[in-house]
């Protein structure tokens, strides 16, 4: 028989006890070797793995999992740790429309904070620029330190820039319903079918199960279809670490008069001063305060 050599692959989906893995030789189904199972208890989509193909075409074996450059995790309360969802995400794109529906800054910020808490770079996509240029929103997000893409799924404006930012990389696209996520992705790659949207949300609730993430080949990279991103939530983010999830607050943290400043109503607060001076958008501080209350609240219901 021939010598079977190991190949590199990327985990696309969990498939029962096996994984669907993309390799340069096509897709294979693979199971974890005993050693891998001990070393990496949970292999997730986006994991870069080493595969030993089965010489007779059966299940391949995952013999190694490469160190992850990022890991999106759902936090579980009361010290019960975290559940990994997807590995090696390069960018979370938060899509919002300019109007119809009107943007809700707090909703955008909440998603940006989830990305920050997972240490995944985020960018904002302002869609429907054919309806409204949305200059204030762009300035607000740039001032906060985020790259901004201005797009119209209808006219095609800005699609080339967005495509270039996604090419060859692993992306998550999230944002409020109606912002135009499906329209944008379909404009970039016609025929793409995501499981996000109202129907799958209903199915999920009905079955009361967690839908796991799925990676779709996209622009020479991957799109992580994770209906759960919005549900990853803020649980487990310490109130103390929340300010550091606002990039424009970071240089000021520790500069306030009180070391334990919550940046709410304390005197000598550098962040409140920066807002008064116009360096930080007032509604960014508002978002922070709203999310602070949430992280300080006792979790009641879980999973
Ligand atoms: P999703 O819920 O974020 O996936 O949003 P959809 O892609 O379903 O879009 C919601 C609605 O907005 C649909 O009626 C789209 O036709 C419309 N829409 C999406 N993108 C644009 C755009 O760039 N310009 C305009 N005018 N309408 C858009
Ligand atoms: Zn402060």
Coordinates of C-alpha atoms and ligand atoms in Angstrom, one line a residue:
X1 CA 0.0 0.0 0.0
X2 CA 1.0 3.6 -0.5
X3 CA 2.3 5.9 2.3
X4 CA -0.4 8.0 3.7
X5 CA 0.8 11.5 4.5
X6 CA -0.7 14.1 6.7
X7 CA -2.4 17.2 5.3
X8 CA -3.4 20.5 6.7
X9 CA -7.1 21.4 7.0
X10 CA -9.6 23.8 8.4
X11 CA -12.6 22.6 10.4
X12 CA -15.8 23.7 8.6
X13 CA -18.5 22.1 10.7
X14 CA -19.2 19.6 13.4
X15 CA -21.0 16.7 12.0
X16 CA -22.2 14.4 14.8
X17 CA -19.1 12.9 16.4
X18 CA -17.0 13.8 13.4
X19 CA -15.9 17.0 11.8
X20 CA -16.2 18.2 8.2
X21 CA -12.7 19.5 7.3
X22 CA -11.5 21.4 4.2
X23 CA -8.1 20.3 2.8
X24 CA -6.3 21.2 -0.4
X25 CA -7.5 17.8 -1.6
X26 CA -11.1 18.5 -0.9
X27 CA -13.4 18.0 2.0
X28 CA -13.0 15.0 4.4
X29 CA -14.8 13.8 7.5
X30 CA -12.5 13.3 10.4
X31 CA -12.6 12.3 14.0
X32 CA -10.2 13.3 16.8
X33 CA -7.3 11.0 17.7
X34 CA -7.1 10.0 21.3
X35 CA -4.2 12.3 21.9
X36 CA -6.0 15.3 20.3
X37 CA -9.1 14.6 22.4
X38 CA -7.0 14.8 25.5
X39 CA -5.1 18.0 24.4
X40 CA -8.0 19.9 22.9
X41 CA -11.3 18.9 24.5
X42 CA -13.3 21.0 22.1
X43 CA -12.3 21.4 18.5
X44 CA -14.4 24.1 16.8
X45 CA -15.0 25.6 13.4
X46 CA -12.1 27.6 12.2
X47 CA -9.6 25.3 13.9
X48 CA -6.5 24.6 11.7
X49 CA -5.8 20.9 12.0
X50 CA -3.5 18.2 10.8
X51 CA -5.3 15.4 9.1
X52 CA -4.2 11.8 8.6
X53 CA -6.4 10.5 5.7
X54 CA -7.8 7.0 5.9
X55 CA -6.1 4.9 3.2
X56 CA -9.3 3.2 2.3
X57 CA -11.5 6.3 2.2
X58 CA -13.1 6.0 5.6
X59 CA -13.0 8.6 8.4
X60 CA -9.7 10.6 8.6
X61 CA -8.0 11.3 11.9
X62 CA -7.3 14.8 13.3
X63 CA -3.8 14.3 14.8
X64 CA -3.1 17.9 15.8
X65 CA -4.8 21.3 16.3
X66 CA -2.7 24.4 15.8
X67 CA -2.6 27.2 18.4
X68 CA -5.5 29.6 17.9
X69 CA -5.0 33.2 17.1
X70 CA -8.5 34.1 18.4
X71 CA -11.4 32.3 20.0
X72 CA -15.0 33.4 20.1
X73 CA -16.5 32.0 23.3
X74 CA -19.8 32.1 24.9
X75 CA -19.4 32.7 28.6
X76 CA -21.2 30.5 31.0
X77 CA -22.3 32.0 34.4
X78 CA -21.3 31.3 37.9
X79 CA -17.7 30.3 37.2
X80 CA -18.8 27.4 34.9
X81 CA -16.3 28.7 32.3
X82 CA -16.8 29.2 28.6
X83 CA -18.0 27.4 25.5
X84 CA -15.8 27.9 22.5
X85 CA -17.8 28.7 19.3
X86 CA -15.3 29.5 16.5
X87 CA -11.5 29.8 16.3
X88 CA -9.2 32.1 14.3
X89 CA -11.8 34.8 13.3
X90 CA -9.9 37.7 11.7
X91 CA -12.7 40.3 11.8
X92 CA -16.2 40.8 13.1
X93 CA -18.1 43.1 10.7
X94 CA -21.0 44.9 12.5
X95 CA -23.5 45.8 9.8
X96 CA -25.9 48.6 10.4
X97 CA -28.1 50.6 8.1
X98 CA -28.2 54.3 8.1
X99 CA -32.0 54.5 8.0
X100 CA -34.9 52.1 7.4
X101 CA -34.3 50.9 10.1
X102 CA -32.6 53.8 11.8
X103 CA -29.3 52.8 13.5
X104 CA -29.4 52.1 17.2
X105 CA -26.0 53.0 18.5
X106 CA -26.4 51.0 21.7
X107 CA -27.0 47.9 19.6
X108 CA -23.9 48.5 17.5
X109 CA -21.8 49.1 20.6
X110 CA -23.0 46.0 22.3
X111 CA -21.8 43.9 19.3
X112 CA -18.5 45.8 19.2
X113 CA -18.0 45.1 23.0
X114 CA -18.6 41.4 22.4
X115 CA -15.9 41.4 19.7
X116 CA -13.5 43.3 22.0
X117 CA -14.1 41.0 25.0
X118 CA -13.1 38.1 22.7
X119 CA -10.1 40.1 21.4
X120 CA -11.3 39.9 17.8
X121 CA -10.8 43.0 15.7
X122 CA -14.1 44.6 14.7
X123 CA -15.2 46.9 11.8
X124 CA -18.4 48.7 11.1
X125 CA -20.3 48.5 7.8
X126 CA -22.7 51.3 7.2
X127 CA -25.1 49.9 4.6
X128 CA -27.9 51.6 2.6
X129 CA -25.8 54.7 1.8
X130 CA -28.0 55.1 -1.3
X131 CA -30.7 56.1 1.1
X132 CA -28.7 58.3 3.5
X133 CA -25.0 59.2 3.6
X134 CA -24.9 58.6 7.4
X135 CA -21.9 60.9 7.9
X136 CA -22.4 61.3 11.7
X137 CA -22.5 57.6 12.2
X138 CA -19.3 57.1 10.3
X139 CA -17.6 59.8 12.3
X140 CA -18.8 58.4 15.5
X141 CA -17.4 54.9 14.7
X142 CA -14.1 56.2 13.3
X143 CA -13.6 58.4 16.4
X144 CA -14.1 55.2 18.5
X145 CA -11.2 53.6 16.6
X146 CA -13.1 51.4 14.2
X147 CA -12.5 51.0 10.5
X148 CA -15.8 51.9 8.6
X149 CA -17.0 50.6 5.3
X150 CA -19.8 52.5 3.5
X151 CA -21.9 50.2 1.3
X152 CA -25.0 49.9 -0.7
X153 CA -26.2 46.4 -1.5
X154 CA -28.5 48.1 -3.9
X155 CA -26.1 50.2 -6.0
X156 CA -23.0 48.2 -5.3
X157 CA -21.2 51.2 -3.8
X158 CA -18.4 50.2 -1.4
X159 CA -18.7 46.5 -2.2
X160 CA -15.2 46.3 -3.7
X161 CA -13.6 47.6 -0.5
X162 CA -15.6 45.3 1.7
X163 CA -14.7 42.3 -0.6
X164 CA -11.0 43.2 -0.3
X165 CA -11.2 43.4 3.5
X166 CA -12.8 39.9 3.6
X167 CA -10.6 38.2 0.9
X168 CA -8.6 35.3 2.2
X169 CA -9.7 35.9 5.7
X170 CA -12.1 34.5 8.3
X171 CA -15.0 36.9 8.9
X172 CA -18.1 37.1 11.1
X173 CA -21.0 39.3 9.8
X174 CA -23.4 40.4 12.4
X175 CA -25.7 43.3 13.1
X176 CA -29.4 44.2 13.7
X177 CA -32.0 42.5 11.6
X178 CA -33.0 44.5 8.5
X179 CA -29.6 46.2 8.2
X180 CA -29.0 44.3 4.9
X181 CA -26.6 41.6 5.9
X182 CA -28.1 38.9 3.6
X183 CA -28.4 41.4 0.8
X184 CA -24.7 42.4 1.1
X185 CA -23.4 38.9 1.3
X186 CA -25.5 37.9 -1.6
X187 CA -24.3 40.8 -3.6
X188 CA -20.7 39.7 -2.9
X189 CA -21.4 36.0 -3.5
X190 CA -24.7 35.3 -5.2
X191 CA -26.4 32.1 -4.0
X192 CA -25.0 32.2 -0.5
X193 CA -27.4 30.7 2.0
X194 CA -27.0 31.6 5.6
X195 CA -28.9 30.2 8.5
X196 CA -29.4 33.5 10.1
X197 CA -32.6 35.4 9.9
X198 CA -36.1 35.0 11.4
X199 CA -36.8 31.4 10.3
X200 CA -33.7 29.9 11.9
X201 CA -34.3 31.9 15.0
X202 CA -37.7 30.5 15.3
X203 CA -36.5 27.0 14.7
X204 CA -33.9 27.4 17.4
X205 CA -36.3 28.5 20.0
X206 CA -38.7 25.8 19.0
X207 CA -36.1 23.0 19.3
X208 CA -34.5 24.7 22.3
X209 CA -31.1 23.7 21.0
X210 CA -28.0 25.7 20.4
X211 CA -27.1 25.8 16.7
X212 CA -23.4 25.5 16.3
X213 CA -21.3 27.6 14.0
X214 CA -20.6 26.7 10.3
X215 CA -17.9 28.0 8.0
X216 CA -18.7 28.8 4.4
X217 CA -16.0 29.3 1.8
X218 CA -16.2 33.1 0.9
X219 CA -13.9 35.3 -1.2
X220 CA -11.0 32.9 -0.9
X221 CA -11.5 32.8 2.9
X222 CA -14.4 31.9 5.1
X223 CA -17.6 33.4 6.5
X224 CA -18.5 32.1 9.9
X225 CA -22.2 31.6 10.0
X226 CA -22.8 31.8 13.7
X227 CA -26.4 32.6 14.6
X228 CA -25.1 32.8 18.1
X229 CA -23.0 35.8 17.8
X230 CA -25.7 38.2 19.1
X231 CA -26.4 35.7 21.9
X232 CA -22.8 35.4 23.0
X233 CA -23.8 38.2 25.3
X234 CA -22.0 40.1 28.0
X235 CA -22.2 37.5 30.8
X236 CA -18.9 36.9 32.3
X237 CA -17.5 40.3 31.3
X238 CA -16.3 41.8 34.6
X239 CA -17.7 45.3 35.2
X240 CA -14.1 46.3 35.8
X241 CA -12.9 45.2 32.3
X242 CA -15.8 46.8 30.4
X243 CA -14.2 50.2 29.9
X244 CA -11.3 48.5 28.2
X245 CA -13.8 47.1 25.6
X246 CA -14.2 50.7 24.4
X247 CA -10.9 51.4 22.4
X248 CA -11.1 55.2 22.8
X249 CA -11.4 54.9 26.6
X250 CA -8.3 52.8 26.9
X251 CA -5.6 55.5 27.0
X252 CA -7.6 57.2 29.9
X253 CA -8.2 54.2 32.1
X254 CA -6.2 54.5 35.2
X255 CA -5.9 58.3 34.8
X256 CA -9.1 59.1 36.8
X257 CA -8.9 60.5 40.3
X258 CA -10.2 57.3 41.8
X259 CA -8.5 54.0 40.9
X260 CA -11.8 52.2 41.0
X261 CA -13.6 54.9 39.0
X262 CA -16.7 53.5 37.3
X263 CA -16.8 56.5 34.9
X264 CA -20.5 57.2 35.9
X265 CA -20.6 60.2 38.2
X266 CA -17.3 60.2 40.0
X267 CA -15.4 63.5 40.2
X268 CA -12.1 63.8 38.4
X269 CA -13.1 61.2 35.8
X270 CA -11.0 61.6 32.7
X271 CA -13.5 59.8 30.5
X272 CA -16.3 62.1 31.5
X273 CA -13.9 65.0 30.9
X274 CA -13.1 63.7 27.4
X275 CA -16.8 63.6 26.6
X276 CA -17.3 67.1 27.9
X277 CA -14.3 68.2 25.7
X278 CA -15.8 66.5 22.6
X279 CA -13.1 63.9 22.3
X280 CA -15.4 61.0 23.1
X281 CA -18.9 60.8 21.7
X282 CA -21.5 61.2 24.5
X283 CA -23.6 58.3 23.3
X284 CA -20.5 56.0 23.5
X285 CA -20.4 56.8 27.3
X286 CA -24.1 56.2 27.4
X287 CA -23.6 52.8 25.8
X288 CA -20.9 52.0 28.3
X289 CA -23.2 52.9 31.2
X290 CA -26.0 50.8 29.9
X291 CA -23.8 47.8 29.4
X292 CA -22.1 48.4 32.8
X293 CA -25.5 48.1 34.5
X294 CA -26.0 44.9 32.6
X295 CA -22.7 43.4 33.6
X296 CA -23.3 44.4 37.2
X297 CA -26.8 42.7 37.3
X298 CA -27.0 39.3 38.7
X299 CA -27.6 36.7 36.0
X300 CA -31.0 35.1 36.5
X301 CA -31.6 32.8 33.6
X302 CA -29.1 30.8 31.7
X303 CA -28.5 28.8 28.5
Ligands
LIG1 P1 -30.7 41.5 7.1 O1 -31.9 41.2 8.1 O2 -29.7 42.3 7.8 O3 -30.1 40.2 6.5 O4 -31.3 42.4 6.0 P2 -31.8 42.1 4.5 O5 -30.6 41.8 3.6 O6 -32.8 41.0 4.6 O7 -32.3 43.5 4.0 C1 -33.5 44.1 4.6 C2 -34.2 45.0 3.6 O8 -33.3 46.1 3.3 C3 -34.5 44.3 2.3 O9 -35.8 44.8 1.9 C4 -33.4 44.7 1.4 O10 -33.8 44.7 0.0 C5 -33.1 46.1 1.8 N1 -31.7 46.5 1.6 C6 -30.6 45.8 1.9 N2 -29.5 46.5 1.5 C7 -29.9 47.7 1.0 C8 -29.2 48.8 0.5 O11 -28.0 48.9 0.4 N3 -30.0 49.8 0.1 C9 -31.4 49.8 0.1 N4 -32.0 50.9 -0.3 N5 -32.0 48.8 0.6 C10 -31.3 47.7 1.0
LIG2 ZN1 -13.4 57.6 35.3

